[in-house]
Amino acid sequence: MDDLVPIMIPEGLHEELGNAAREEGVSRDTFAAEALEKYLFIKKFRALREQLISESARSYTDEEVFELVS
């Protein structure tokens, strides 16, 4: 079951959200949920990359880190 998470966003951002959702052919809720999901994935990706770099003398490319988290 989906959870309802009310948020306050600035008026200009609300308008951009509506425009972007229309362009994608989805609801604002769907667009916002997908955007949040992508943001959280990127956040985890960056944290893992930093952890790998700090624990290893080896430098990892973004592609290598992506393979590790996928």
PDB file of N, CA and C in Angstrom:
ATOM      1  N   MET A   1       0.841  -1.177   0.000  1.00  0.00           N
ATOM      2  CA  MET A   1       0.000   0.000   0.000  1.00  0.00           C
ATOM      3  C   MET A   1       0.891   1.248   0.000  1.00  0.00           C
ATOM      4  N   ASP A   2       0.478   2.238  -0.738  1.00  0.00           N
ATOM      5  CA  ASP A   2       1.230   3.485  -0.808  1.00  0.00           C
ATOM      6  C   ASP A   2       0.952   4.338   0.425  1.00  0.00           C
ATOM      7  N   ASP A   3       1.969   5.061   0.854  1.00  0.00           N
ATOM      8  CA  ASP A   3       1.824   5.988   1.970  1.00  0.00           C
ATOM      9  C   ASP A   3       1.648   7.398   1.439  1.00  0.00           C
ATOM     10  N   LEU A   4       0.847   8.169   2.109  1.00  0.00           N
ATOM     11  CA  LEU A   4       0.659   9.569   1.775  1.00  0.00           C
ATOM     12  C   LEU A   4       1.668  10.377   2.564  1.00  0.00           C
ATOM     13  N   VAL A   5       2.457  11.200   1.860  1.00  0.00           N
ATOM     14  CA  VAL A   5       3.456  12.046   2.498  1.00  0.00           C
ATOM     15  C   VAL A   5       3.223  13.480   2.026  1.00  0.00           C
ATOM     16  N   PRO A   6       2.489  14.255   2.801  1.00  0.00           N
ATOM     17  CA  PRO A   6       2.250  15.638   2.376  1.00  0.00           C
ATOM     18  C   PRO A   6       3.526  16.461   2.488  1.00  0.00           C
ATOM     19  N   ILE A   7       3.783  17.255   1.455  1.00  0.00           N
ATOM     20  CA  ILE A   7       4.958  18.124   1.467  1.00  0.00           C
ATOM     21  C   ILE A   7       4.550  19.512   0.992  1.00  0.00           C
ATOM     22  N   MET A   8       5.308  20.501   1.405  1.00  0.00           N
ATOM     23  CA  MET A   8       5.111  21.869   0.944  1.00  0.00           C
ATOM     24  C   MET A   8       6.235  22.177  -0.034  1.00  0.00           C
ATOM     25  N   ILE A   9       5.870  22.672  -1.206  1.00  0.00           N
ATOM     26  CA  ILE A   9       6.876  23.081  -2.179  1.00  0.00           C
ATOM     27  C   ILE A   9       6.549  24.489  -2.666  1.00  0.00           C
ATOM     28  N   PRO A  10       7.574  25.239  -3.035  1.00  0.00           N
ATOM     29  CA  PRO A  10       7.344  26.598  -3.516  1.00  0.00           C
ATOM     30  C   PRO A  10       6.457  26.604  -4.762  1.00  0.00           C
ATOM     31  N   GLU A  11       5.715  27.688  -4.943  1.00  0.00           N
ATOM     32  CA  GLU A  11       4.773  27.795  -6.052  1.00  0.00           C
ATOM     33  C   GLU A  11       5.428  27.544  -7.400  1.00  0.00           C
ATOM     34  N   GLY A  12       6.594  28.127  -7.640  1.00  0.00           N
ATOM     35  CA  GLY A  12       7.283  27.931  -8.913  1.00  0.00           C
ATOM     36  C   GLY A  12       7.651  26.482  -9.155  1.00  0.00           C
ATOM     37  N   LEU A  13       8.072  25.806  -8.115  1.00  0.00           N
ATOM     38  CA  LEU A  13       8.435  24.400  -8.235  1.00  0.00           C
ATOM     39  C   LEU A  13       7.193  23.563  -8.482  1.00  0.00           C
ATOM     40  N   HIS A  14       6.097  23.931  -7.855  1.00  0.00           N
ATOM     41  CA  HIS A  14       4.830  23.226  -8.060  1.00  0.00           C
ATOM     42  C   HIS A  14       4.421  23.298  -9.533  1.00  0.00           C
ATOM     43  N   GLU A  15       4.591  24.475 -10.127  1.00  0.00           N
ATOM     44  CA  GLU A  15       4.263  24.654 -11.544  1.00  0.00           C
ATOM     45  C   GLU A  15       5.192  23.827 -12.423  1.00  0.00           C
ATOM     46  N   GLU A  16       6.493  23.821 -12.107  1.00  0.00           N
ATOM     47  CA  GLU A  16       7.443  23.018 -12.877  1.00  0.00           C
ATOM     48  C   GLU A  16       7.135  21.534 -12.765  1.00  0.00           C
ATOM     49  N   LEU A  17       6.737  21.102 -11.574  1.00  0.00           N
ATOM     50  CA  LEU A  17       6.366  19.702 -11.364  1.00  0.00           C
ATOM     51  C   LEU A  17       5.190  19.332 -12.258  1.00  0.00           C
ATOM     52  N   GLY A  18       4.181  20.185 -12.289  1.00  0.00           N
ATOM     53  CA  GLY A  18       3.032  19.924 -13.149  1.00  0.00           C
ATOM     54  C   GLY A  18       3.406  19.870 -14.614  1.00  0.00           C
ATOM     55  N   ASN A  19       4.243  20.798 -15.048  1.00  0.00           N
ATOM     56  CA  ASN A  19       4.682  20.818 -16.450  1.00  0.00           C
ATOM     57  C   ASN A  19       5.478  19.568 -16.802  1.00  0.00           C
ATOM     58  N   ALA A  20       6.404  19.198 -15.941  1.00  0.00           N
ATOM     59  CA  ALA A  20       7.237  18.018 -16.203  1.00  0.00           C
ATOM     60  C   ALA A  20       6.396  16.749 -16.210  1.00  0.00           C
ATOM     61  N   ALA A  21       5.456  16.648 -15.298  1.00  0.00           N
ATOM     62  CA  ALA A  21       4.584  15.472 -15.245  1.00  0.00           C
ATOM     63  C   ALA A  21       3.747  15.367 -16.521  1.00  0.00           C
ATOM     64  N   ARG A  22       3.209  16.487 -16.977  1.00  0.00           N
ATOM     65  CA  ARG A  22       2.431  16.486 -18.227  1.00  0.00           C
ATOM     66  C   ARG A  22       3.291  16.054 -19.407  1.00  0.00           C
ATOM     67  N   GLU A  23       4.534  16.565 -19.460  1.00  0.00           N
ATOM     68  CA  GLU A  23       5.448  16.192 -20.546  1.00  0.00           C
ATOM     69  C   GLU A  23       5.721  14.694 -20.550  1.00  0.00           C
ATOM     70  N   GLU A  24       5.805  14.101 -19.365  1.00  0.00           N
ATOM     71  CA  GLU A  24       6.075  12.666 -19.244  1.00  0.00           C
ATOM     72  C   GLU A  24       4.797  11.827 -19.355  1.00  0.00           C
ATOM     73  N   GLY A  25       3.650  12.489 -19.286  1.00  0.00           N
ATOM     74  CA  GLY A  25       2.384  11.768 -19.383  1.00  0.00           C
ATOM     75  C   GLY A  25       2.015  10.995 -18.129  1.00  0.00           C
ATOM     76  N   VAL A  26       2.459  11.515 -16.975  1.00  0.00           N
ATOM     77  CA  VAL A  26       2.154  10.857 -15.698  1.00  0.00           C
ATOM     78  C   VAL A  26       1.577  11.894 -14.737  1.00  0.00           C
ATOM     79  N   SER A  27       1.048  11.412 -13.617  1.00  0.00           N
ATOM     80  CA  SER A  27       0.534  12.323 -12.597  1.00  0.00           C
ATOM     81  C   SER A  27       1.691  13.002 -11.867  1.00  0.00           C
ATOM     82  N   ARG A  28       1.371  14.097 -11.207  1.00  0.00           N
ATOM     83  CA  ARG A  28       2.398  14.774 -10.393  1.00  0.00           C
ATOM     84  C   ARG A  28       2.896  13.834  -9.302  1.00  0.00           C
ATOM     85  N   ASP A  29       1.993  13.058  -8.708  1.00  0.00           N
ATOM     86  CA  ASP A  29       2.392  12.120  -7.658  1.00  0.00           C
ATOM     87  C   ASP A  29       3.398  11.099  -8.188  1.00  0.00           C
ATOM     88  N   THR A  30       3.092  10.535  -9.351  1.00  0.00           N
ATOM     89  CA  THR A  30       3.991   9.537  -9.947  1.00  0.00           C
ATOM     90  C   THR A  30       5.335  10.158 -10.292  1.00  0.00           C
ATOM     91  N   PHE A  31       5.302  11.342 -10.896  1.00  0.00           N
ATOM     92  CA  PHE A  31       6.548  12.007 -11.265  1.00  0.00           C
ATOM     93  C   PHE A  31       7.391  12.295 -10.030  1.00  0.00           C
ATOM     94  N   ALA A  32       6.762  12.834  -8.983  1.00  0.00           N
ATOM     95  CA  ALA A  32       7.484  13.168  -7.753  1.00  0.00           C
ATOM     96  C   ALA A  32       8.048  11.903  -7.091  1.00  0.00           C
ATOM     97  N   ALA A  33       7.267  10.833  -7.060  1.00  0.00           N
ATOM     98  CA  ALA A  33       7.735   9.582  -6.443  1.00  0.00           C
ATOM     99  C   ALA A  33       8.934   9.020  -7.206  1.00  0.00           C
ATOM    100  N   GLU A  34       8.861   9.052  -8.544  1.00  0.00           N
ATOM    101  CA  GLU A  34       9.978   8.552  -9.348  1.00  0.00           C
ATOM    102  C   GLU A  34      11.216   9.424  -9.183  1.00  0.00           C
ATOM    103  N   ALA A  35      11.015  10.735  -9.107  1.00  0.00           N
ATOM    104  CA  ALA A  35      12.145  11.651  -8.905  1.00  0.00           C
ATOM    105  C   ALA A  35      12.804  11.398  -7.547  1.00  0.00           C
ATOM    106  N   LEU A  36      11.996  11.183  -6.523  1.00  0.00           N
ATOM    107  CA  LEU A  36      12.532  10.905  -5.185  1.00  0.00           C
ATOM    108  C   LEU A  36      13.279   9.575  -5.173  1.00  0.00           C
ATOM    109  N   GLU A  37      12.717   8.579  -5.849  1.00  0.00           N
ATOM    110  CA  GLU A  37      13.381   7.277  -5.920  1.00  0.00           C
ATOM    111  C   GLU A  37      14.754   7.403  -6.594  1.00  0.00           C
ATOM    112  N   LYS A  38      14.814   8.156  -7.691  1.00  0.00           N
ATOM    113  CA  LYS A  38      16.089   8.358  -8.389  1.00  0.00           C
ATOM    114  C   LYS A  38      17.079   9.129  -7.515  1.00  0.00           C
ATOM    115  N   TYR A  39      16.597  10.153  -6.825  1.00  0.00           N
ATOM    116  CA  TYR A  39      17.457  10.940  -5.946  1.00  0.00           C
ATOM    117  C   TYR A  39      18.060  10.056  -4.852  1.00  0.00           C
ATOM    118  N   LEU A  40      17.223   9.217  -4.234  1.00  0.00           N
ATOM    119  CA  LEU A  40      17.707   8.355  -3.151  1.00  0.00           C
ATOM    120  C   LEU A  40      18.699   7.312  -3.670  1.00  0.00           C
ATOM    121  N   PHE A  41      18.485   6.810  -4.891  1.00  0.00           N
ATOM    122  CA  PHE A  41      19.442   5.882  -5.477  1.00  0.00           C
ATOM    123  C   PHE A  41      20.785   6.566  -5.676  1.00  0.00           C
ATOM    124  N   ILE A  42      20.769   7.774  -6.226  1.00  0.00           N
ATOM    125  CA  ILE A  42      22.007   8.526  -6.452  1.00  0.00           C
ATOM    126  C   ILE A  42      22.705   8.807  -5.131  1.00  0.00           C
ATOM    127  N   LYS A  43      21.936   9.143  -4.093  1.00  0.00           N
ATOM    128  CA  LYS A  43      22.513   9.396  -2.764  1.00  0.00           C
ATOM    129  C   LYS A  43      23.225   8.149  -2.239  1.00  0.00           C
ATOM    130  N   LYS A  44      22.579   6.989  -2.360  1.00  0.00           N
ATOM    131  CA  LYS A  44      23.200   5.726  -1.921  1.00  0.00           C
ATOM    132  C   LYS A  44      24.436   5.414  -2.760  1.00  0.00           C
ATOM    133  N   PHE A  45      24.327   5.651  -4.071  1.00  0.00           N
ATOM    134  CA  PHE A  45      25.444   5.426  -4.986  1.00  0.00           C
ATOM    135  C   PHE A  45      26.657   6.243  -4.573  1.00  0.00           C
ATOM    136  N   ARG A  46      26.438   7.522  -4.321  1.00  0.00           N
ATOM    137  CA  ARG A  46      27.554   8.401  -3.933  1.00  0.00           C
ATOM    138  C   ARG A  46      28.155   7.985  -2.594  1.00  0.00           C
ATOM    139  N   ALA A  47      27.308   7.578  -1.649  1.00  0.00           N
ATOM    140  CA  ALA A  47      27.810   7.145  -0.345  1.00  0.00           C
ATOM    141  C   ALA A  47      28.654   5.885  -0.491  1.00  0.00           C
ATOM    142  N   LEU A  48      28.188   4.940  -1.313  1.00  0.00           N
ATOM    143  CA  LEU A  48      28.953   3.714  -1.531  1.00  0.00           C
ATOM    144  C   LEU A  48      30.268   4.010  -2.221  1.00  0.00           C
ATOM    145  N   ARG A  49      30.225   4.901  -3.213  1.00  0.00           N
ATOM    146  CA  ARG A  49      31.461   5.270  -3.920  1.00  0.00           C
ATOM    147  C   ARG A  49      32.465   5.876  -2.955  1.00  0.00           C
ATOM    148  N   GLU A  50      32.020   6.767  -2.086  1.00  0.00           N
ATOM    149  CA  GLU A  50      32.915   7.374  -1.095  1.00  0.00           C
ATOM    150  C   GLU A  50      33.472   6.323  -0.145  1.00  0.00           C
ATOM    151  N   GLN A  51      32.629   5.372   0.256  1.00  0.00           N
ATOM    152  CA  GLN A  51      33.085   4.300   1.151  1.00  0.00           C
ATOM    153  C   GLN A  51      34.139   3.444   0.458  1.00  0.00           C
ATOM    154  N   LEU A  52      33.899   3.086  -0.790  1.00  0.00           N
ATOM    155  CA  LEU A  52      34.870   2.275  -1.528  1.00  0.00           C
ATOM    156  C   LEU A  52      36.196   3.010  -1.687  1.00  0.00           C
ATOM    157  N   ILE A  53      36.117   4.284  -2.000  1.00  0.00           N
ATOM    158  CA  ILE A  53      37.337   5.071  -2.182  1.00  0.00           C
ATOM    159  C   ILE A  53      38.110   5.184  -0.878  1.00  0.00           C
ATOM    160  N   SER A  54      37.407   5.407   0.222  1.00  0.00           N
ATOM    161  CA  SER A  54      38.097   5.580   1.503  1.00  0.00           C
ATOM    162  C   SER A  54      38.685   4.270   2.030  1.00  0.00           C
ATOM    163  N   GLU A  55      38.108   3.125   1.641  1.00  0.00           N
ATOM    164  CA  GLU A  55      38.576   1.832   2.138  1.00  0.00           C
ATOM    165  C   GLU A  55      39.591   1.168   1.211  1.00  0.00           C
ATOM    166  N   SER A  56      39.851   1.782   0.079  1.00  0.00           N
ATOM    167  CA  SER A  56      40.702   1.139  -0.906  1.00  0.00           C
ATOM    168  C   SER A  56      41.677   2.154  -1.499  1.00  0.00           C
ATOM    169  N   ALA A  57      42.824   1.655  -1.830  1.00  0.00           N
ATOM    170  CA  ALA A  57      43.790   2.512  -2.515  1.00  0.00           C
ATOM    171  C   ALA A  57      43.393   2.645  -3.981  1.00  0.00           C
ATOM    172  N   ARG A  58      42.501   1.783  -4.412  1.00  0.00           N
ATOM    173  CA  ARG A  58      42.052   1.784  -5.806  1.00  0.00           C
ATOM    174  C   ARG A  58      40.963   2.827  -6.006  1.00  0.00           C
ATOM    175  N   SER A  59      40.977   3.455  -7.141  1.00  0.00           N
ATOM    176  CA  SER A  59      39.939   4.411  -7.499  1.00  0.00           C
ATOM    177  C   SER A  59      38.907   3.708  -8.376  1.00  0.00           C
ATOM    178  N   TYR A  60      37.635   3.895  -8.078  1.00  0.00           N
ATOM    179  CA  TYR A  60      36.562   3.266  -8.829  1.00  0.00           C
ATOM    180  C   TYR A  60      35.907   4.269  -9.760  1.00  0.00           C
ATOM    181  N   THR A  61      35.554   3.801 -10.956  1.00  0.00           N
ATOM    182  CA  THR A  61      34.788   4.647 -11.871  1.00  0.00           C
ATOM    183  C   THR A  61      33.314   4.572 -11.473  1.00  0.00           C
ATOM    184  N   ASP A  62      32.520   5.513 -11.951  1.00  0.00           N
ATOM    185  CA  ASP A  62      31.088   5.476 -11.686  1.00  0.00           C
ATOM    186  C   ASP A  62      30.474   4.188 -12.216  1.00  0.00           C
ATOM    187  N   GLU A  63      30.941   3.729 -13.357  1.00  0.00           N
ATOM    188  CA  GLU A  63      30.415   2.498 -13.950  1.00  0.00           C
ATOM    189  C   GLU A  63      30.694   1.292 -13.054  1.00  0.00           C
ATOM    190  N   GLU A  64      31.881   1.233 -12.471  1.00  0.00           N
ATOM    191  CA  GLU A  64      32.223   0.115 -11.573  1.00  0.00           C
ATOM    192  C   GLU A  64      31.366   0.152 -10.316  1.00  0.00           C
ATOM    193  N   VAL A  65      31.151   1.332  -9.768  1.00  0.00           N
ATOM    194  CA  VAL A  65      30.314   1.443  -8.584  1.00  0.00           C
ATOM    195  C   VAL A  65      28.882   1.060  -8.941  1.00  0.00           C
ATOM    196  N   PHE A  66      28.391   1.487 -10.086  1.00  0.00           N
ATOM    197  CA  PHE A  66      27.045   1.132 -10.523  1.00  0.00           C
ATOM    198  C   PHE A  66      26.894  -0.385 -10.612  1.00  0.00           C
ATOM    199  N   GLU A  67      27.901  -1.061 -11.166  1.00  0.00           N
ATOM    200  CA  GLU A  67      27.853  -2.517 -11.258  1.00  0.00           C
ATOM    201  C   GLU A  67      27.787  -3.155  -9.868  1.00  0.00           C
ATOM    202  N   LEU A  68      28.482  -2.572  -8.907  1.00  0.00           N
ATOM    203  CA  LEU A  68      28.476  -3.113  -7.545  1.00  0.00           C
ATOM    204  C   LEU A  68      27.130  -2.938  -6.861  1.00  0.00           C
ATOM    205  N   VAL A  69      26.439  -1.852  -7.142  1.00  0.00           N
ATOM    206  CA  VAL A  69      25.157  -1.600  -6.465  1.00  0.00           C
ATOM    207  C   VAL A  69      23.974  -2.177  -7.235  1.00  0.00           C
ATOM    208  N   SER A  70      24.181  -2.578  -8.460  1.00  0.00           N
ATOM    209  CA  SER A  70      23.069  -3.111  -9.270  1.00  0.00           C
ATOM    210  C   SER A  70      22.832  -4.574  -9.015  1.00  0.00           C
TER     211      SER A  70
END
